[in-house]
CSV table of C-alpha atoms in Angstrom, one decimal:
chain,number,residue,atom,x,y,z
A,1,MET,CA,0.0,0.0,0.0
A,2,SER,CA,1.4,3.4,-1.0
A,3,LYS,CA,1.6,6.3,1.4
A,4,TRP,CA,-1.3,8.0,-0.5
A,5,GLU,CA,-3.4,4.9,-0.3
A,6,GLY,CA,-2.6,4.6,3.4
A,7,GLU,CA,-3.7,8.2,4.1
A,8,GLU,CA,-6.9,7.6,2.2
A,9,GLU,CA,-7.6,4.4,4.1
A,10,ARG,CA,-7.1,6.3,7.4
A,11,ASP,CA,-9.3,9.1,6.3
A,12,LEU,CA,-12.1,6.6,5.4
A,13,GLU,CA,-11.8,5.0,8.8
A,14,LYS,CA,-12.0,8.4,10.5
A,15,GLN,CA,-15.1,9.3,8.6
A,16,LEU,CA,-16.8,6.0,9.5
A,17,LYS,CA,-16.1,6.6,13.2
A,18,ILE,CA,-17.8,10.0,12.9
A,19,LEU,CA,-20.7,8.9,10.8
A,20,ASN,CA,-21.6,5.6,12.5
A,21,LYS,CA,-23.0,6.7,15.8
A,22,ALA,CA,-23.5,4.3,18.7
A,23,PRO,CA,-27.0,2.7,18.1
A,24,VAL,CA,-29.8,2.2,20.5
A,25,MET,CA,-30.7,-0.9,18.4
A,26,SER,CA,-30.1,-2.2,14.9
A,27,TYR,CA,-32.0,-3.9,12.1
A,28,GLN,CA,-30.7,-6.3,9.4
A,29,ILE,CA,-32.7,-5.6,6.2
A,30,GLU,CA,-32.9,-8.4,3.6
A,31,GLY,CA,-29.4,-9.7,4.4
A,32,HIS,CA,-27.6,-6.6,3.1
A,33,ASP,CA,-28.5,-3.2,4.8
A,34,ILE,CA,-27.8,-2.7,8.4
A,35,VAL,CA,-30.0,0.1,9.8
A,36,ASP,CA,-29.1,1.7,13.2
A,37,CYS,CA,-31.5,3.5,15.4
A,38,ILE,CA,-29.6,6.5,16.6
A,39,ASN,CA,-30.5,9.0,19.3
A,40,ILE,CA,-32.2,11.8,17.3
A,41,SER,CA,-30.1,14.5,19.0
A,42,LYS,CA,-26.9,12.7,18.2
A,43,GLN,CA,-27.5,12.2,14.5
A,44,PRO,CA,-24.7,13.2,12.0
A,45,ALA,CA,-26.5,16.4,11.0
A,46,PHE,CA,-25.4,18.0,14.3
A,47,ASP,CA,-21.8,17.6,13.5
A,48,HIS,CA,-22.2,20.6,11.2
A,49,PRO,CA,-20.5,23.6,12.8
A,50,LEU,CA,-23.6,25.8,12.1
A,51,LEU,CA,-25.9,23.4,13.9
A,52,LYS,CA,-24.2,22.9,17.2
A,53,ASN,CA,-26.9,24.7,19.1
A,54,HIS,CA,-29.7,23.9,16.7
A,55,LYS,CA,-33.2,23.4,18.2
A,56,LEU,CA,-35.0,20.3,16.7
A,57,GLN,CA,-38.1,20.9,14.7
A,58,MET,CA,-40.3,17.8,15.1
A,59,LYS,CA,-42.8,18.9,12.4
A,60,PRO,CA,-43.3,21.9,10.1
A,61,SER,CA,-45.2,24.8,11.6
A,62,SER,CA,-47.5,24.8,8.6
A,63,LEU,CA,-47.9,22.9,5.3
A,64,PRO,CA,-48.5,24.2,1.8
A,65,LYS,CA,-52.2,24.9,1.2
A,66,GLU,CA,-53.9,21.8,-0.3
A,67,VAL,CA,-51.7,19.5,1.7
A,68,THR,CA,-54.0,18.6,4.6
A,69,LYS,CA,-51.9,16.3,6.8
A,70,ILE,CA,-48.8,14.4,7.2
A,71,GLY,CA,-49.4,10.7,7.5
A,72,ASP,CA,-49.4,7.3,5.6
A,73,SER,CA,-52.1,7.3,3.0
A,74,MET,CA,-50.5,5.1,0.3
A,75,PRO,CA,-49.4,1.4,0.2
A,76,SER,CA,-45.9,0.8,1.5
A,77,MET,CA,-43.3,1.9,-1.0
A,78,THR,CA,-40.5,0.2,0.9
A,79,LYS,CA,-38.9,-3.0,-0.4
A,80,ARG,CA,-37.9,-4.3,3.0
A,81,HIS,CA,-39.6,-7.4,4.6
A,82,LYS,CA,-38.9,-6.3,8.2
A,83,SER,CA,-40.7,-3.3,9.5
A,84,ILE,CA,-38.6,-0.6,11.0
A,85,THR,CA,-39.8,1.6,13.9
A,86,CYS,CA,-37.2,3.0,16.1
A,87,PRO,CA,-38.0,3.6,19.8
A,88,ARG,CA,-39.1,7.1,20.9
A,89,GLY,CA,-36.3,9.6,20.6
A,90,ALA,CA,-34.4,7.6,17.9
A,91,ILE,CA,-34.3,7.6,14.1
A,92,PRO,CA,-33.1,5.0,11.6
A,93,ILE,CA,-29.9,5.7,9.6
A,94,GLN,CA,-28.3,3.2,7.2
A,95,ARG,CA,-24.9,2.1,8.6
A,96,THR,CA,-22.2,3.5,6.4
A,97,SER,CA,-19.4,1.3,4.9
A,98,LYS,CA,-16.2,2.2,3.1
A,99,ARG,CA,-17.8,1.3,-0.2
A,100,ASP,CA,-20.6,3.8,0.5
A,101,LEU,CA,-18.1,6.6,1.1
A,102,ILE,CA,-16.1,5.7,-2.0
A,103,ALA,CA,-19.2,5.5,-4.2
A,104,ALA,CA,-20.6,8.8,-2.8
A,105,LYS,CA,-17.3,10.6,-3.5
A,106,ALA,CA,-17.3,9.5,-7.2
A,107,LEU,CA,-21.0,10.4,-7.5
A,108,LEU,CA,-20.6,13.9,-6.0
A,109,TYR,CA,-17.6,14.5,-8.3
A,110,GLN,CA,-20.0,14.0,-11.2
A,111,TYR,CA,-22.5,16.4,-9.6
A,112,ARG,CA,-19.8,19.0,-9.3
A,113,ARG,CA,-19.0,18.7,-13.0
A,114,ASN,CA,-22.6,18.8,-14.0
A,115,THR,CA,-24.2,21.5,-11.9
A,116,PHE,CA,-25.0,23.0,-15.2
A,117,PRO,CA,-25.4,19.9,-17.4
A,118,SER,CA,-23.5,19.6,-20.7
A,119,THR,CA,-22.7,16.3,-22.3
A,120,SER,CA,-20.1,18.1,-24.5
A,121,LYS,CA,-18.2,19.2,-21.4
A,122,SER,CA,-18.8,16.0,-19.5
A,123,PRO,CA,-18.7,13.0,-21.9
A,124,GLY,CA,-20.7,10.0,-20.5
A,125,TYR,CA,-23.2,12.2,-18.8
A,126,HIS,CA,-26.8,12.3,-20.2
A,127,PHE,CA,-29.9,14.1,-19.0
A,128,ALA,CA,-33.5,14.8,-19.6
A,129,ILE,CA,-34.7,17.8,-17.6
A,130,ALA,CA,-37.7,20.1,-17.5
A,131,LYS,CA,-36.8,23.3,-15.7
A,132,THR,CA,-38.3,26.7,-15.0
A,133,VAL,CA,-36.8,29.5,-17.0
A,134,GLN,CA,-35.0,31.8,-14.5
A,135,ASP,CA,-36.7,35.1,-13.9
A,136,SER,CA,-35.5,37.3,-11.0
A,137,SER,CA,-39.1,38.4,-10.4
A,138,GLN,CA,-40.2,34.8,-10.0
A,139,GLN,CA,-39.4,33.2,-6.6
A,140,TYR,CA,-40.2,29.6,-5.6
A,141,TYR,CA,-40.6,28.2,-2.1
A,142,GLY,CA,-40.7,24.6,-3.0
A,143,ALA,CA,-42.0,21.9,-5.4
A,144,LYS,CA,-44.1,18.8,-5.5
A,145,ALA,CA,-44.3,15.9,-8.0
A,146,ASP,CA,-44.9,12.1,-8.3
A,147,ILE,CA,-42.1,10.0,-9.8
A,148,ASN,CA,-42.8,6.4,-10.7
A,149,THR,CA,-40.1,4.0,-9.5
A,150,CYS,CA,-38.1,2.0,-12.0
A,151,SER,CA,-35.1,-0.4,-11.9
A,152,VAL,CA,-32.4,-0.9,-14.5
A,153,LYS,CA,-28.9,-2.5,-14.3
A,154,VAL,CA,-25.9,-0.2,-13.7
A,155,LEU,CA,-22.2,-1.0,-13.2
A,156,ASP,CA,-20.0,0.1,-10.3
A,157,SER,CA,-18.9,3.2,-12.2
A,158,GLN,CA,-22.4,4.3,-13.3
A,159,PHE,CA,-25.5,5.8,-11.9
A,160,SER,CA,-29.1,6.4,-13.1
A,161,GLU,CA,-31.5,8.8,-11.3
A,162,ALA,CA,-34.9,10.5,-11.3
A,163,PHE,CA,-35.3,13.6,-9.2
A,164,ILE,CA,-36.6,17.1,-8.2
A,165,THR,CA,-34.0,19.9,-7.8
A,166,ILE,CA,-34.6,23.3,-6.2
A,167,GLN,CA,-31.7,25.8,-6.5
A,168,ASN,CA,-30.7,29.4,-6.4
A,169,GLN,CA,-27.4,30.1,-8.1
A,170,PHE,CA,-24.8,27.7,-6.6
A,171,ASN,CA,-27.1,26.4,-3.7
A,172,GLY,CA,-29.2,23.4,-4.5
A,173,ILE,CA,-31.2,20.4,-3.1
A,174,HIS,CA,-31.6,17.3,-5.1
A,175,HIS,CA,-34.1,14.5,-4.1
A,176,GLY,CA,-35.5,11.4,-5.8
A,177,TRP,CA,-34.6,7.8,-6.5
A,178,ALA,CA,-31.3,6.5,-7.8
A,179,LEU,CA,-29.4,3.3,-8.8
A,180,ASN,CA,-25.7,3.5,-8.1
A,181,THR,CA,-24.7,-0.2,-7.6
A,182,HIS,CA,-25.5,-0.6,-3.9
A,183,ASN,CA,-27.0,-4.1,-4.4
A,184,ASN,CA,-28.4,-2.6,-7.7
A,185,LEU,CA,-31.6,-1.6,-5.8
A,186,THR,CA,-33.6,1.6,-6.5
A,187,ARG,CA,-33.2,3.8,-3.4
A,188,THR,CA,-34.2,7.1,-2.1
A,189,PHE,CA,-31.5,9.7,-2.2
A,190,SER,CA,-30.8,13.3,-1.5
A,191,SER,CA,-27.9,15.7,-1.9
A,192,TRP,CA,-27.3,19.3,-1.2
A,193,THR,CA,-24.7,21.9,-1.8
A,194,ALA,CA,-24.0,25.6,-0.9
A,195,ASP,CA,-21.3,26.1,-3.5
A,196,ALA,CA,-22.1,24.0,-6.6
A,197,PHE,CA,-20.5,20.9,-5.0
A,198,GLU,CA,-17.1,22.4,-4.7
A,199,ARG,CA,-16.6,22.1,-1.0
A,200,THR,CA,-20.0,21.5,0.4
A,201,ARG,CA,-21.2,18.4,-1.2
A,202,CYS,CA,-23.4,16.0,0.8
A,203,PHE,CA,-25.1,12.8,-0.2
A,204,ASN,CA,-27.8,11.2,2.0
A,205,SER,CA,-26.5,11.2,5.6
A,206,LEU,CA,-22.8,10.9,4.7
A,207,CYS,CA,-22.1,14.4,5.9
A,208,PRO,CA,-23.8,16.7,8.3
A,209,GLY,CA,-26.7,19.0,7.2
A,210,PHE,CA,-30.0,17.2,6.7
A,211,VAL,CA,-31.9,16.7,9.9
A,212,GLN,CA,-33.9,13.5,9.9
A,213,ILE,CA,-37.1,13.3,12.0
A,214,SER,CA,-38.8,10.1,10.7
A,215,GLN,CA,-38.7,7.1,13.0
A,216,LYS,CA,-39.5,4.8,10.1
A,217,HIS,CA,-37.8,6.0,6.9
A,218,TYR,CA,-34.2,7.0,6.0
A,219,MET,CA,-32.1,8.2,3.1
A,220,GLY,CA,-30.9,5.3,1.0
A,221,GLU,CA,-34.0,3.1,1.7
A,222,ALA,CA,-34.8,0.5,-1.0
A,223,LEU,CA,-38.1,1.1,-2.9
A,224,LYS,CA,-40.7,-1.1,-4.5
A,225,ILE,CA,-40.5,-1.1,-8.2
A,226,SER,CA,-43.3,-0.4,-10.7
A,227,LYS,CA,-43.9,-3.4,-12.9
A,228,TYR,CA,-43.3,-2.6,-16.6
A,229,GLY,CA,-46.6,-2.0,-18.4
A,230,ALA,CA,-48.6,-2.6,-15.2
A,231,SER,CA,-51.2,-0.4,-13.5
A,232,PRO,CA,-51.1,1.2,-11.1
A,233,GLN,CA,-47.5,2.3,-10.9
A,234,TYR,CA,-45.6,2.8,-7.6
A,235,VAL,CA,-44.8,6.4,-7.2
A,236,LEU,CA,-42.4,8.4,-5.0
A,237,ASP,CA,-44.5,11.4,-3.9
A,238,ILE,CA,-42.1,14.2,-3.2
A,239,LEU,CA,-42.8,17.6,-1.6
A,240,ILE,CA,-40.0,20.1,-0.7
A,241,PHE,CA,-41.2,23.3,0.9
A,242,LYS,CA,-39.8,26.2,2.9
A,243,VAL,CA,-41.4,27.4,6.1
A,244,ARG,CA,-39.6,30.0,8.3
A,245,HIS,CA,-36.1,28.8,8.9
A,246,PHE,CA,-36.4,25.3,7.5
A,247,ILE,CA,-36.6,23.6,4.0
A,248,ASN,CA,-38.8,20.6,4.7
A,249,LEU,CA,-38.9,17.2,2.9
A,250,ARG,CA,-42.1,15.2,2.8
A,251,SER,CA,-41.8,12.0,0.8
A,252,LYS,CA,-42.6,8.3,0.4
A,253,GLN,CA,-46.1,7.6,2.0
A,254,LYS,CA,-46.7,11.3,2.6
A,255,SER,CA,-44.5,11.1,5.7
A,256,PHE,CA,-42.4,14.0,7.0
A,257,ILE,CA,-38.8,12.8,6.6
A,258,GLY,CA,-36.8,15.8,7.8
A,259,TYR,CA,-35.5,19.2,6.8
A,260,TRP,CA,-32.5,21.3,5.8
A,261,PRO,CA,-32.0,24.2,8.2
A,262,LYS,CA,-31.7,27.4,6.1
A,263,SER,CA,-28.5,28.3,8.0
A,264,ILE,CA,-26.5,25.8,6.0
A,265,PHE,CA,-27.3,27.7,2.8
A,266,THR,CA,-26.6,31.2,1.4
A,267,THR,CA,-28.8,32.1,-1.6
A,268,LEU,CA,-31.2,29.2,-1.1
A,269,ALA,CA,-31.9,30.2,2.5
A,270,GLU,CA,-34.7,32.5,1.4
A,271,PHE,CA,-36.1,31.1,-1.9
A,272,ALA,CA,-35.3,29.3,-5.1
A,273,LEU,CA,-35.0,30.8,-8.5
A,274,GLU,CA,-35.1,27.5,-10.5
A,275,ILE,CA,-36.9,24.2,-10.2
A,276,GLN,CA,-35.9,21.1,-12.2
A,277,PHE,CA,-37.6,17.8,-12.8
A,278,GLY,CA,-36.0,15.0,-14.7
A,279,GLY,CA,-33.5,12.2,-14.9
A,280,ASP,CA,-29.9,11.6,-15.6
A,281,VAL,CA,-27.3,8.9,-16.1
A,282,TYR,CA,-23.5,8.7,-16.1
A,283,SER,CA,-21.0,6.2,-17.3
A,284,PRO,CA,-17.3,6.4,-18.4
A,285,ILE,CA,-17.3,6.7,-22.1
A,286,SER,CA,-15.4,3.4,-22.3
A,287,GLU,CA,-18.6,1.6,-21.2
A,288,PRO,CA,-22.1,1.6,-22.7
A,289,ALA,CA,-24.3,4.2,-21.1
A,290,PRO,CA,-26.7,2.8,-18.5
A,291,PRO,CA,-30.4,2.9,-19.2
A,292,MET,CA,-32.3,6.0,-18.0
A,293,GLY,CA,-35.7,5.8,-16.3
A,294,SER,CA,-37.4,2.5,-17.1
A,295,GLY,CA,-35.0,1.8,-20.0
A,296,ASP,CA,-37.8,2.6,-22.5
A,297,PHE,CA,-39.1,5.8,-24.0
A,298,ASN,CA,-42.6,6.2,-25.5
A,299,ASP,CA,-45.8,8.0,-24.7
A,300,ASN,CA,-47.1,5.2,-22.4
A,301,PHE,CA,-47.1,6.1,-18.7
A,302,LYS,CA,-47.1,2.4,-17.8
A,303,ARG,CA,-43.8,1.8,-19.7
A,304,THR,CA,-41.8,5.0,-19.5
A,305,CYS,CA,-40.5,6.7,-16.4
A,306,TYR,CA,-42.6,9.8,-15.7
A,307,ILE,CA,-42.8,12.7,-13.4
A,308,SER,CA,-46.4,13.9,-13.0
A,309,ARG,CA,-48.7,16.2,-10.9
A,310,ILE,CA,-46.0,18.8,-11.0
A,311,ARG,CA,-46.7,21.7,-8.6
A,312,LEU,CA,-44.7,24.7,-7.3
A,313,VAL,CA,-44.9,26.5,-4.0
A,314,ASP,CA,-45.4,30.3,-3.9
A,315,SER,CA,-44.5,32.9,-1.3
A,316,SER,CA,-47.9,32.5,0.4
A,317,ASN,CA,-47.1,28.8,1.0
A,318,ALA,CA,-49.6,27.6,-1.6
A,319,LEU,CA,-49.2,24.9,-4.2
A,320,PHE,CA,-49.9,26.0,-7.8
A,321,GLU,CA,-49.8,24.5,-11.3
A,322,PRO,CA,-47.0,26.0,-13.5
A,323,GLU,CA,-49.7,27.3,-15.9
A,324,ASN,CA,-48.1,30.8,-16.3
A,325,ILE,CA,-44.5,29.7,-15.8
A,326,SER,CA,-42.1,29.2,-18.7
A,327,ILE,CA,-40.8,25.7,-18.7
A,328,GLN,CA,-37.8,24.7,-20.8
A,329,ALA,CA,-36.8,21.2,-21.9
A,330,PHE,CA,-33.1,20.7,-21.3
A,331,THR,CA,-31.9,17.4,-22.7
A,332,ASP,CA,-29.2,15.9,-24.8
A,333,LYS,CA,-31.7,13.3,-26.2
A,334,PRO,CA,-35.4,13.4,-27.0
A,335,SER,CA,-37.9,13.7,-24.1
A,336,GLU,CA,-41.5,14.7,-23.9
A,337,PHE,CA,-43.2,17.3,-21.7
A,338,GLU,CA,-47.0,17.2,-21.3
A,339,ARG,CA,-49.2,19.5,-19.2
A,340,TYR,CA,-47.6,19.4,-15.8
A,341,ALA,CA,-45.9,16.0,-16.5
A,342,MET,CA,-42.9,14.7,-18.4
A,343,LEU,CA,-41.8,11.3,-19.7
A,344,PHE,CA,-38.1,10.4,-20.2
A,345,GLY,CA,-35.7,7.5,-20.5
A,346,GLY,CA,-34.1,5.1,-22.9
A,347,PRO,CA,-32.1,1.9,-23.2
A,348,GLY,CA,-28.6,3.5,-23.0
A,349,GLY,CA,-25.8,1.7,-24.8
A,350,LEU,CA,-22.7,2.7,-26.8
A,351,ALA,CA,-24.7,4.9,-29.2
A,352,CYS,CA,-25.4,7.4,-26.4
A,353,ASN,CA,-21.7,8.1,-26.0
A,354,ALA,CA,-21.1,8.6,-29.8
A,355,LYS,CA,-20.2,12.1,-30.7
């Protein structure tokens, strides 16, 4: 082992000791994930220097109008066979491994390169995004959408995602589902940055920032997959909204998952100037591109990955349809945008990386 490799190994060990807090109890999920129940006040979020004296918010002070309650109202989206409910005062967090840290580092490097996506500048990166056209007079305080869950095969060096992004200049929050080789399962994920992924680049709970509240759900949780051509489709119902000092995340079965304190951001602390909905994939150009979405692309909502029931949140904390908002398709391959919904995806392969 070289001196550099030795230092990297020690750095990984140090990170694991910081991230993997002493559990109250633990669960083994389907023979691969280990989920630890951690004291809620000792979770990794509070290792952030700006959150040392942070007061926990157990639920939002208010919800966007039309969202009547937080609670389970959909069939379980989780793939696990064993139910997880941490004891009072504890939350579930997936135990981190060296492999997780290495994979996240590679993934976040691609995020940094592709904050403003361009396949010509980043060979091997492909995207299909619908985004609001930036207008300094138009401010957003959140977004909502349903994304059907899909599964495709990816290699260790690849990823395939579907997501919502809210951002203001170099601040951004990214949430949805992803495949990036961890047992090749479709999982929830989130990332955030305060500087276009230069220094602040956080994936799931692998660095401090996102404050988790849910006693049942966690970032990186495996999801049930929509059967190709079947009805109904499983969907990930996502709502990100700002109330006072917090940017809140409600997801999965309409459960409140947690929040990002506004103090960790700069420009995004008050509002967003751009909202994105879509999918992306990455692969080294020496390998065939992985499939995007369901691996198929047509106008059939049962066969193509879709993002539907798109809504935005205004300054009065009300959900509204983007009827009078300019929406721009931003893609390096064909996609389709319908009224408040979009379809995207495709089989991937070597042709995607051809110039």
